[in-house]
């Protein structure tokens, strides 16, 4: 297994080799070299915060759409498409996540081979087109194709280079950098949720979609300019990083990703409807999503700080177990809006840490120059999990909870989060077993 220090040494070897062979550099290396700036900088330098902050802003738009989809879901379910089943409408939100993550095994390879900026600009164009086209849709299947599939595909082109930038620029503060970047997704959820609800109420859902499309085009188009690599990509023959699939670490991270995305989105998609069942308004549902995303901002940055000190795997394992403890009693037993606000605040702080810590775990155990490819391969399983989980949750809500409660949906969600925690416990055991120091209590 390759340790974090070994990765850094490997990166320096790549840099030295690149410096000695500029006359024979390949076209792929030239493309990547153009994204490193005038010099190849060492890890943990101040310059690394520039591309990291650019990623944070883009995450607002990549994940903001899925984190705030609960606003559209509540609107579609209770106003625009009354009588349409929750499982049918859940296809829209499901496919955003499925295509964003599931296609990143290809877009990640494209980012490593052709460059981060080119890949990101393709994503900007596709996401903008998805919003604009969705604004003219009158039927559910049209929204599935545009707001679901097309936006998810565009988000994949933006997400693949984004997820690998912070880990390659930092070593000592890798967890913090990843946490700060991914906090952008929650910040996006905050203002996306508030802005979307306000626009739907004042100017209608159609113009809300158009304005979000224009903002996505302008802001991500500017941020893509700052997508610099620290280490040039190596020439590669295969689209996929097949060597990664030979390692148990890869499969355990992939299985954890599948399980988390299977269970994670239930609260985001259904908390607004829960509020309505308890006598709340559409605005209450929007406010609950705001609290959820606000908690996520704090939680993801704190998780990065804690991971740098105590280990990313230790931090992730603790957060997954806490998620189960928080989700089941607070959601199932809620009889008023107050427990839902507590639930959203705590769930937001502890549950989404896997989004920021998974890239750290991968970067600690795989070479830096193939991060986009390896993360893309693990995210293929995330996409499958998101599709399976959201659809099954919709069926459970329709058939077993009968639109009257969420007990069965909550249990389904929590059990998959618990399973993800057990997988990470196995990963921790696997890593310690390979070390000379086999103490149970250590930084992992």
Short mmCIF file of C-alpha atoms in Angstrom, two decimals:
data_model
loop_
_atom_site.label_atom_id
_atom_site.label_comp_id
_atom_site.label_asym_id
_atom_site.label_seq_id
_atom_site.Cartn_x
_atom_site.Cartn_y
_atom_site.Cartn_z
CA UNK A 1 0.00 0.00 0.00
CA UNK A 2 1.30 3.43 -0.88
CA UNK A 3 1.36 5.85 2.03
CA UNK A 4 0.76 9.59 1.84
CA UNK A 5 4.50 10.30 2.19
CA UNK A 6 5.25 7.84 -0.56
CA UNK A 7 2.81 9.66 -2.79
CA UNK A 8 4.63 12.94 -2.21
CA UNK A 9 7.98 11.36 -2.99
CA UNK A 10 6.50 9.85 -6.10
CA UNK A 11 5.21 13.24 -7.13
CA UNK A 12 8.66 14.78 -6.73
CA UNK A 13 10.08 12.04 -8.90
CA UNK A 14 7.53 12.85 -11.56
CA UNK A 15 8.41 16.52 -11.32
CA UNK A 16 12.13 15.84 -11.64
CA UNK A 17 11.60 13.55 -14.59
CA UNK A 18 9.41 16.12 -16.30
CA UNK A 19 12.00 18.83 -15.79
CA UNK A 20 14.74 16.68 -17.40
CA UNK A 21 12.67 15.60 -20.40
CA UNK A 22 10.97 18.74 -21.68
CA UNK A 23 12.29 18.18 -25.20
CA UNK A 24 10.47 14.85 -25.46
CA UNK A 25 7.31 15.76 -23.61
CA UNK A 26 4.12 14.31 -25.06
CA UNK A 27 1.07 16.26 -26.14
CA UNK A 28 -0.77 15.01 -23.06
CA UNK A 29 1.98 16.29 -20.80
CA UNK A 30 1.98 19.63 -22.62
CA UNK A 31 -1.70 20.02 -22.01
CA UNK A 32 -1.32 19.18 -18.35
CA UNK A 33 1.80 21.34 -18.05
CA UNK A 34 -0.16 24.30 -19.34
CA UNK A 35 -2.44 23.94 -16.31
CA UNK A 36 0.38 23.93 -13.76
CA UNK A 37 1.31 27.58 -14.31
CA UNK A 38 4.88 28.77 -14.95
CA UNK A 39 6.47 26.44 -12.36
CA UNK A 40 5.61 23.18 -10.61
CA UNK A 41 5.06 24.15 -7.00
CA UNK A 42 5.61 22.07 -3.85
CA UNK A 43 2.65 20.73 -1.84
CA UNK A 44 1.12 22.93 0.88
CA UNK A 45 2.18 26.17 -0.82
CA UNK A 46 -0.06 29.23 -0.57
CA UNK A 47 -0.77 29.16 -4.32
CA UNK A 48 -2.70 25.90 -3.83
CA UNK A 49 -5.54 27.80 -2.18
CA UNK A 50 -6.33 29.58 -5.47
CA UNK A 51 -7.49 26.46 -7.36
CA UNK A 52 -8.97 25.07 -4.12
CA UNK A 53 -11.18 28.14 -3.65
CA UNK A 54 -12.16 27.97 -7.33
CA UNK A 55 -13.29 24.40 -6.71
CA UNK A 56 -15.27 25.56 -3.67
CA UNK A 57 -17.19 28.07 -5.78
CA UNK A 58 -17.87 25.53 -8.52
CA UNK A 59 -19.07 23.02 -5.93
CA UNK A 60 -21.78 25.55 -5.05
CA UNK A 61 -23.21 25.02 -8.52
CA UNK A 62 -22.38 21.32 -8.94
CA UNK A 63 -23.91 20.15 -5.67
CA UNK A 64 -26.17 23.14 -5.09
CA UNK A 65 -28.58 21.74 -7.65
CA UNK A 66 -28.86 18.36 -5.91
CA UNK A 67 -28.73 19.74 -2.35
CA UNK A 68 -31.57 22.16 -3.10
CA UNK A 69 -33.58 19.78 -5.27
CA UNK A 70 -35.83 19.22 -2.27
CA UNK A 71 -37.38 22.63 -3.07
CA UNK A 72 -38.25 21.54 -6.61
CA UNK A 73 -39.29 18.11 -5.33
CA UNK A 74 -41.76 19.64 -2.87
CA UNK A 75 -43.09 21.99 -5.57
CA UNK A 76 -43.49 19.20 -8.14
CA UNK A 77 -45.05 16.76 -5.66
CA UNK A 78 -47.53 19.19 -4.12
CA UNK A 79 -48.28 21.73 -6.87
CA UNK A 80 -47.17 21.16 -10.46
CA UNK A 81 -47.60 17.38 -10.70
CA UNK A 82 -50.18 16.61 -8.00
CA UNK A 83 -51.15 12.95 -8.18
CA UNK A 84 -47.81 11.86 -9.64
CA UNK A 85 -46.09 9.27 -7.44
CA UNK A 86 -43.06 10.21 -5.37
CA UNK A 87 -41.09 7.38 -6.97
CA UNK A 88 -41.70 8.85 -10.44
CA UNK A 89 -40.68 12.38 -9.45
CA UNK A 90 -37.65 11.09 -7.56
CA UNK A 91 -36.16 10.07 -10.92
CA UNK A 92 -35.26 13.71 -11.56
CA UNK A 93 -33.16 14.15 -8.41
CA UNK A 94 -31.85 10.59 -8.63
CA UNK A 95 -30.51 11.04 -12.13
CA UNK A 96 -28.71 14.28 -11.26
CA UNK A 97 -26.63 12.37 -8.71
CA UNK A 98 -26.40 9.17 -10.76
CA UNK A 99 -25.02 10.80 -13.89
CA UNK A 100 -22.82 13.26 -12.01
CA UNK A 101 -21.08 10.46 -10.13
CA UNK A 102 -21.64 7.49 -12.40
CA UNK A 103 -20.15 9.14 -15.50
CA UNK A 104 -17.10 10.49 -13.66
CA UNK A 105 -15.14 7.30 -14.36
CA UNK A 106 -15.05 8.54 -17.96
CA UNK A 107 -14.90 12.29 -17.30
CA UNK A 108 -12.17 11.69 -14.71
CA UNK A 109 -10.06 9.86 -17.27
CA UNK A 110 -10.74 12.67 -19.75
CA UNK A 111 -9.62 15.24 -17.18
CA UNK A 112 -6.34 13.39 -16.58
CA UNK A 113 -5.72 12.89 -20.30
CA UNK A 114 -6.95 16.13 -21.91
CA UNK A 115 -6.79 18.66 -19.11
CA UNK A 116 -8.90 19.96 -16.27
CA UNK A 117 -10.09 23.19 -17.87
CA UNK A 118 -11.35 21.66 -21.12
CA UNK A 119 -13.31 19.06 -19.17
CA UNK A 120 -14.76 21.68 -16.84
CA UNK A 121 -15.88 23.97 -19.68
CA UNK A 122 -17.79 21.11 -21.31
CA UNK A 123 -19.58 20.72 -18.00
CA UNK A 124 -20.42 24.42 -17.81
CA UNK A 125 -22.06 24.36 -21.24
CA UNK A 126 -24.07 21.20 -20.56
CA UNK A 127 -25.33 22.37 -17.14
CA UNK A 128 -26.42 25.71 -18.55
CA UNK A 129 -28.26 24.02 -21.41
CA UNK A 130 -29.98 21.67 -18.95
CA UNK A 131 -31.41 24.52 -16.89
CA UNK A 132 -32.61 26.50 -19.90
CA UNK A 133 -34.24 23.48 -21.56
CA UNK A 134 -35.86 22.37 -18.29
CA UNK A 135 -37.53 25.77 -17.97
CA UNK A 136 -39.64 24.98 -21.05
CA UNK A 137 -40.66 21.46 -19.96
CA UNK A 138 -44.32 20.69 -19.28
CA UNK A 139 -44.16 16.96 -18.47
CA UNK A 140 -42.23 14.85 -15.97
CA UNK A 141 -40.37 12.82 -18.60
CA UNK A 142 -39.05 16.02 -20.14
CA UNK A 143 -37.68 17.15 -16.78
CA UNK A 144 -36.11 13.73 -16.28
CA UNK A 145 -34.19 14.18 -19.55
CA UNK A 146 -33.13 17.80 -18.91
CA UNK A 147 -33.01 18.67 -15.21
CA UNK A 148 -32.06 15.07 -14.42
CA UNK A 149 -29.90 13.40 -17.08
CA UNK A 150 -28.44 16.38 -18.99
CA UNK A 151 -27.61 18.37 -15.86
CA UNK A 152 -26.12 15.30 -14.17
CA UNK A 153 -23.92 14.64 -17.20
CA UNK A 154 -22.73 18.24 -17.25
CA UNK A 155 -22.08 18.16 -13.51
CA UNK A 156 -19.91 15.08 -14.05
CA UNK A 157 -17.62 17.03 -16.38
CA UNK A 158 -17.28 19.74 -13.72
CA UNK A 159 -17.02 17.36 -10.78
CA UNK A 160 -14.28 15.03 -12.07
CA UNK A 161 -11.45 17.60 -12.20
CA UNK A 162 -12.78 19.44 -9.13
CA UNK A 163 -12.59 16.47 -6.79
CA UNK A 164 -8.89 15.84 -7.47
CA UNK A 165 -7.53 19.39 -7.23
CA UNK A 166 -7.38 20.02 -3.43
CA UNK A 167 -5.73 16.67 -2.49
CA UNK A 168 -2.91 17.11 -5.03
CA UNK A 169 -2.06 20.62 -3.82
CA UNK A 170 -1.85 19.69 -0.13
CA UNK A 171 -0.28 17.00 2.02
CA UNK A 172 -0.12 18.18 5.64
CA UNK A 173 -3.42 20.07 5.35
CA UNK A 174 -5.08 17.76 2.85
CA UNK A 175 -8.15 17.14 5.00
CA UNK A 176 -8.70 20.85 5.66
CA UNK A 177 -8.29 21.77 1.98
CA UNK A 178 -10.74 19.08 0.89
CA UNK A 179 -13.18 20.14 3.61
CA UNK A 180 -13.02 23.81 2.60
CA UNK A 181 -13.57 22.92 -1.07
CA UNK A 182 -16.47 20.57 -0.42
CA UNK A 183 -18.03 23.09 1.99
CA UNK A 184 -18.86 24.96 -1.20
CA UNK A 185 -21.51 22.35 -1.96
CA UNK A 186 -23.28 23.16 1.30
CA UNK A 187 -22.86 26.91 0.80
CA UNK A 188 -24.42 26.39 -2.61
CA UNK A 189 -27.22 24.45 -1.00
CA UNK A 190 -27.81 27.39 1.35
CA UNK A 191 -28.25 30.11 -1.20
CA UNK A 192 -29.56 27.79 -3.93
CA UNK A 193 -32.31 26.66 -1.59
CA UNK A 194 -33.25 30.16 -0.44
CA UNK A 195 -32.96 31.67 -3.91
CA UNK A 196 -34.86 28.85 -5.61
CA UNK A 197 -37.73 29.01 -3.14
CA UNK A 198 -37.90 32.80 -3.41
CA UNK A 199 -37.86 32.73 -7.21
CA UNK A 200 -40.50 29.99 -7.44
CA UNK A 201 -42.75 32.02 -5.13
CA UNK A 202 -42.21 35.33 -6.95
CA UNK A 203 -41.52 34.65 -10.63
CA UNK A 204 -42.34 30.95 -11.06
CA UNK A 205 -40.31 27.77 -11.47
CA UNK A 206 -39.64 28.38 -15.17
CA UNK A 207 -37.78 31.66 -14.66
CA UNK A 208 -36.08 30.25 -11.57
CA UNK A 209 -34.51 27.57 -13.78
CA UNK A 210 -33.45 30.14 -16.41
CA UNK A 211 -31.77 32.40 -13.88
CA UNK A 212 -29.93 29.46 -12.32
CA UNK A 213 -28.72 28.53 -15.79
CA UNK A 214 -27.35 32.01 -16.47
CA UNK A 215 -25.59 32.12 -13.10
CA UNK A 216 -24.07 28.69 -13.68
CA UNK A 217 -22.69 29.75 -17.07
CA UNK A 218 -21.11 32.97 -15.82
CA UNK A 219 -19.68 31.87 -12.47
CA UNK A 220 -18.34 28.42 -13.35
CA UNK A 221 -17.01 29.81 -16.63
CA UNK A 222 -14.79 32.20 -14.66
CA UNK A 223 -13.78 29.70 -11.97
CA UNK A 224 -12.65 27.13 -14.56
CA UNK A 225 -9.80 29.49 -15.48
CA UNK A 226 -8.17 28.75 -12.12
CA UNK A 227 -8.17 24.97 -12.46
CA UNK A 228 -4.40 24.43 -12.17
CA UNK A 229 -2.75 21.04 -11.70
CA UNK A 230 0.24 20.78 -9.38
CA UNK A 231 1.67 17.65 -11.01
CA UNK A 232 1.52 16.96 -14.77
CA UNK A 233 -0.37 13.85 -15.79
CA UNK A 234 1.61 10.83 -16.96
CA UNK A 235 1.08 9.52 -20.49
CA UNK A 236 -1.48 6.72 -20.40
CA UNK A 237 -2.69 4.05 -22.78
CA UNK A 238 -5.87 2.90 -21.01
CA UNK A 239 -8.93 5.02 -20.33
CA UNK A 240 -9.37 3.49 -16.88
CA UNK A 241 -6.72 3.21 -14.17
CA UNK A 242 -6.99 -0.58 -14.12
CA UNK A 243 -4.19 -1.08 -11.58
CA UNK A 244 -6.40 0.50 -8.91
CA UNK A 245 -8.98 -2.28 -9.33
CA UNK A 246 -6.39 -4.83 -8.18
CA UNK A 247 -6.29 -3.36 -4.68
CA UNK A 248 -8.67 -4.13 -1.82
CA UNK A 249 -8.54 -0.49 -0.68
CA UNK A 250 -10.19 0.58 -3.94
CA UNK A 251 -13.03 -1.90 -3.58
CA UNK A 252 -13.70 -1.05 0.06
CA UNK A 253 -13.88 2.68 -0.70
CA UNK A 254 -16.14 1.92 -3.67
CA UNK A 255 -18.46 -0.26 -1.55
CA UNK A 256 -18.65 2.43 1.14
CA UNK A 257 -19.48 5.03 -1.52
CA UNK A 258 -22.25 2.83 -2.92
CA UNK A 259 -23.78 2.27 0.52
CA UNK A 260 -23.61 5.94 1.55
CA UNK A 261 -25.22 7.25 -1.61
CA UNK A 262 -27.91 4.58 -1.33
CA UNK A 263 -28.99 5.89 2.06
CA UNK A 264 -27.79 9.49 2.20
CA UNK A 265 -30.32 11.47 0.13
CA UNK A 266 -33.54 10.46 1.92
CA UNK A 267 -33.50 13.41 4.30
CA UNK A 268 -32.67 15.94 1.58
CA UNK A 269 -35.49 14.80 -0.70
CA UNK A 270 -38.23 14.22 1.91
CA UNK A 271 -37.68 16.61 4.80
CA UNK A 272 -39.89 19.22 3.11
CA UNK A 273 -42.76 16.77 2.75
CA UNK A 274 -42.26 15.66 6.36
CA UNK A 275 -42.67 19.29 7.44
CA UNK A 276 -45.91 19.50 5.46
CA UNK A 277 -47.23 16.34 7.15
CA UNK A 278 -46.58 17.94 10.54
CA UNK A 279 -48.52 21.07 9.64
CA UNK A 280 -45.68 23.16 8.25
CA UNK A 281 -45.59 25.26 5.10
CA UNK A 282 -43.50 25.08 1.94
CA UNK A 283 -41.32 27.78 3.47
CA UNK A 284 -40.73 25.57 6.52
CA UNK A 285 -39.47 22.85 4.20
CA UNK A 286 -37.12 25.32 2.54
CA UNK A 287 -35.90 26.56 5.93
CA UNK A 288 -35.13 23.01 7.04
CA UNK A 289 -32.96 22.53 3.95
CA UNK A 290 -31.19 25.79 4.80
CA UNK A 291 -30.39 24.48 8.28
CA UNK A 292 -29.23 21.16 6.81
CA UNK A 293 -26.82 22.90 4.44
CA UNK A 294 -25.61 25.35 7.09
CA UNK A 295 -24.73 22.42 9.34
CA UNK A 296 -22.90 20.80 6.43
CA UNK A 297 -20.68 23.86 5.93
CA UNK A 298 -19.48 23.68 9.52
CA UNK A 299 -19.27 19.90 9.59
CA UNK A 300 -17.20 19.47 6.45
CA UNK A 301 -14.55 22.00 7.47
CA UNK A 302 -14.35 20.61 11.02
CA UNK A 303 -14.13 17.08 9.64
CA UNK A 304 -11.13 18.14 7.55
CA UNK A 305 -9.37 19.64 10.56
CA UNK A 306 -10.09 16.58 12.68
CA UNK A 307 -8.97 14.25 9.89
CA UNK A 308 -5.61 16.01 9.59
CA UNK A 309 -5.02 15.44 13.30
CA UNK A 310 -6.58 12.03 13.97
CA UNK A 311 -6.78 10.43 10.51
CA UNK A 312 -9.33 10.54 7.72
CA UNK A 313 -10.56 6.97 8.19
CA UNK A 314 -10.99 7.37 11.96
CA UNK A 315 -12.95 10.58 11.41
CA UNK A 316 -15.15 9.07 8.70
CA UNK A 317 -15.95 5.98 10.77
CA UNK A 318 -17.06 8.08 13.72
CA UNK A 319 -19.22 10.36 11.57
CA UNK A 320 -21.03 7.45 9.91
CA UNK A 321 -21.92 5.86 13.23
CA UNK A 322 -23.12 9.20 14.61
CA UNK A 323 -25.29 9.69 11.51
CA UNK A 324 -27.29 6.55 12.31
CA UNK A 325 -27.67 7.54 15.97
CA UNK A 326 -28.96 10.99 14.96
CA UNK A 327 -31.19 10.10 12.00
CA UNK A 328 -33.39 7.31 13.32
CA UNK A 329 -34.74 8.61 16.65
CA UNK A 330 -35.05 12.29 15.71
CA UNK A 331 -36.81 11.71 12.40
CA UNK A 332 -39.02 8.78 13.37
CA UNK A 333 -40.18 10.31 16.65
CA UNK A 334 -40.72 13.87 15.35
CA UNK A 335 -44.21 15.18 16.10
CA UNK A 336 -43.51 18.87 15.47
CA UNK A 337 -41.14 21.05 13.48
CA UNK A 338 -38.70 21.66 16.35
CA UNK A 339 -37.12 18.15 16.31
CA UNK A 340 -36.78 18.42 12.54
CA UNK A 341 -34.65 21.55 12.89
CA UNK A 342 -32.42 19.77 15.42
CA UNK A 343 -32.24 16.76 13.10
CA UNK A 344 -31.21 18.87 10.10
CA UNK A 345 -28.55 20.77 12.06
CA UNK A 346 -26.93 17.63 13.48
CA UNK A 347 -27.37 15.48 10.39
CA UNK A 348 -25.87 18.23 8.27
CA UNK A 349 -22.81 18.42 10.51
CA UNK A 350 -21.94 14.71 10.65
CA UNK A 351 -23.45 12.87 7.66
CA UNK A 352 -21.83 14.44 4.56
CA UNK A 353 -18.24 14.19 5.78
CA UNK A 354 -17.74 11.21 3.45
CA UNK A 355 -17.97 13.61 0.50
CA UNK A 356 -14.90 15.52 1.70
CA UNK A 357 -12.98 12.61 3.26
CA UNK A 358 -13.27 9.99 0.50
CA UNK A 359 -10.98 12.01 -1.82
CA UNK A 360 -8.49 12.36 1.06
CA UNK A 361 -8.50 8.59 1.65
CA UNK A 362 -7.98 7.91 -2.05
CA UNK A 363 -5.20 10.50 -2.35
CA UNK A 364 -3.43 8.99 0.68
CA UNK A 365 -3.24 5.58 -0.96
CA UNK A 366 -3.02 6.21 -4.72
CA UNK A 367 -0.69 8.27 -6.89
CA UNK A 368 -1.52 11.96 -7.20
CA UNK A 369 -1.37 12.14 -11.00
CA UNK A 370 -4.25 9.65 -11.43
CA UNK A 371 -6.57 10.99 -8.73
CA UNK A 372 -9.30 12.10 -11.14
CA UNK A 373 -9.36 8.66 -12.74
CA UNK A 374 -9.40 6.66 -9.50
CA UNK A 375 -11.98 8.93 -7.88
CA UNK A 376 -14.07 8.64 -11.03
CA UNK A 377 -13.99 4.85 -10.78
CA UNK A 378 -15.08 4.87 -7.14
CA UNK A 379 -17.78 7.41 -7.93
CA UNK A 380 -19.25 5.05 -10.52
CA UNK A 381 -20.42 3.00 -7.53
CA UNK A 382 -21.65 6.19 -5.85
CA UNK A 383 -23.82 6.92 -8.87
CA UNK A 384 -25.28 3.43 -8.88
CA UNK A 385 -26.00 3.75 -5.17
CA UNK A 386 -27.72 7.09 -5.65
CA UNK A 387 -29.96 5.67 -8.36
CA UNK A 388 -30.85 2.51 -6.46
CA UNK A 389 -31.35 4.27 -3.13
CA UNK A 390 -33.53 7.11 -4.33
CA UNK A 391 -35.77 4.87 -6.38
CA UNK A 392 -36.20 2.29 -3.64
CA UNK A 393 -36.93 5.03 -1.11
CA UNK A 394 -39.62 6.41 -3.43
CA UNK A 395 -41.22 2.98 -3.73
CA UNK A 396 -41.06 2.42 0.04
CA UNK A 397 -42.70 5.80 0.67
CA UNK A 398 -45.45 5.08 -1.87
CA UNK A 399 -46.15 1.45 -0.99
CA UNK A 400 -45.28 0.99 2.68
CA UNK A 401 -45.36 4.44 4.26
CA UNK A 402 -48.39 5.27 2.09
CA UNK A 403 -47.63 9.03 2.04
CA UNK A 404 -48.54 9.18 5.75
CA UNK A 405 -45.17 8.75 7.45
CA UNK A 406 -41.51 7.99 6.70
CA UNK A 407 -40.67 5.22 9.18
CA UNK A 408 -39.80 2.53 6.65
CA UNK A 409 -37.93 5.01 4.44
CA UNK A 410 -35.88 6.18 7.43
CA UNK A 411 -34.95 2.64 8.48
CA UNK A 412 -33.85 1.81 4.92
CA UNK A 413 -31.67 4.93 4.81
CA UNK A 414 -30.09 4.40 8.23
CA UNK A 415 -29.24 0.75 7.63
CA UNK A 416 -27.23 1.56 4.53
CA UNK A 417 -25.34 4.29 6.38
CA UNK A 418 -24.59 1.76 9.12
CA UNK A 419 -23.37 -0.72 6.50
CA UNK A 420 -21.06 1.97 5.10
CA UNK A 421 -19.62 2.41 8.58
CA UNK A 422 -18.93 -1.34 8.83
CA UNK A 423 -17.12 -1.22 5.47
CA UNK A 424 -14.91 1.64 6.68
CA UNK A 425 -14.17 -0.36 9.85
CA UNK A 426 -12.98 -3.19 7.57
CA UNK A 427 -10.83 -0.71 5.60
CA UNK A 428 -9.26 0.49 8.85
CA UNK A 429 -8.47 -3.09 9.87
CA UNK A 430 -7.00 -3.79 6.41
CA UNK A 431 -4.69 -0.77 6.56
CA UNK A 432 -3.50 -1.46 10.13
CA UNK A 433 -2.86 -5.10 9.24
CA UNK A 434 -0.42 -3.98 6.53
CA UNK A 435 1.53 -1.74 8.91
CA UNK A 436 4.41 -2.60 11.19
CA UNK A 437 2.65 -0.76 14.02
CA UNK A 438 -0.51 -2.78 14.61
CA UNK A 439 -1.92 -0.84 17.57
CA UNK A 440 -5.70 -0.47 17.48
CA UNK A 441 -5.66 3.16 18.61
CA UNK A 442 -3.61 5.04 16.03
CA UNK A 443 -3.98 7.64 13.31
CA UNK A 444 -5.43 6.01 10.19
#
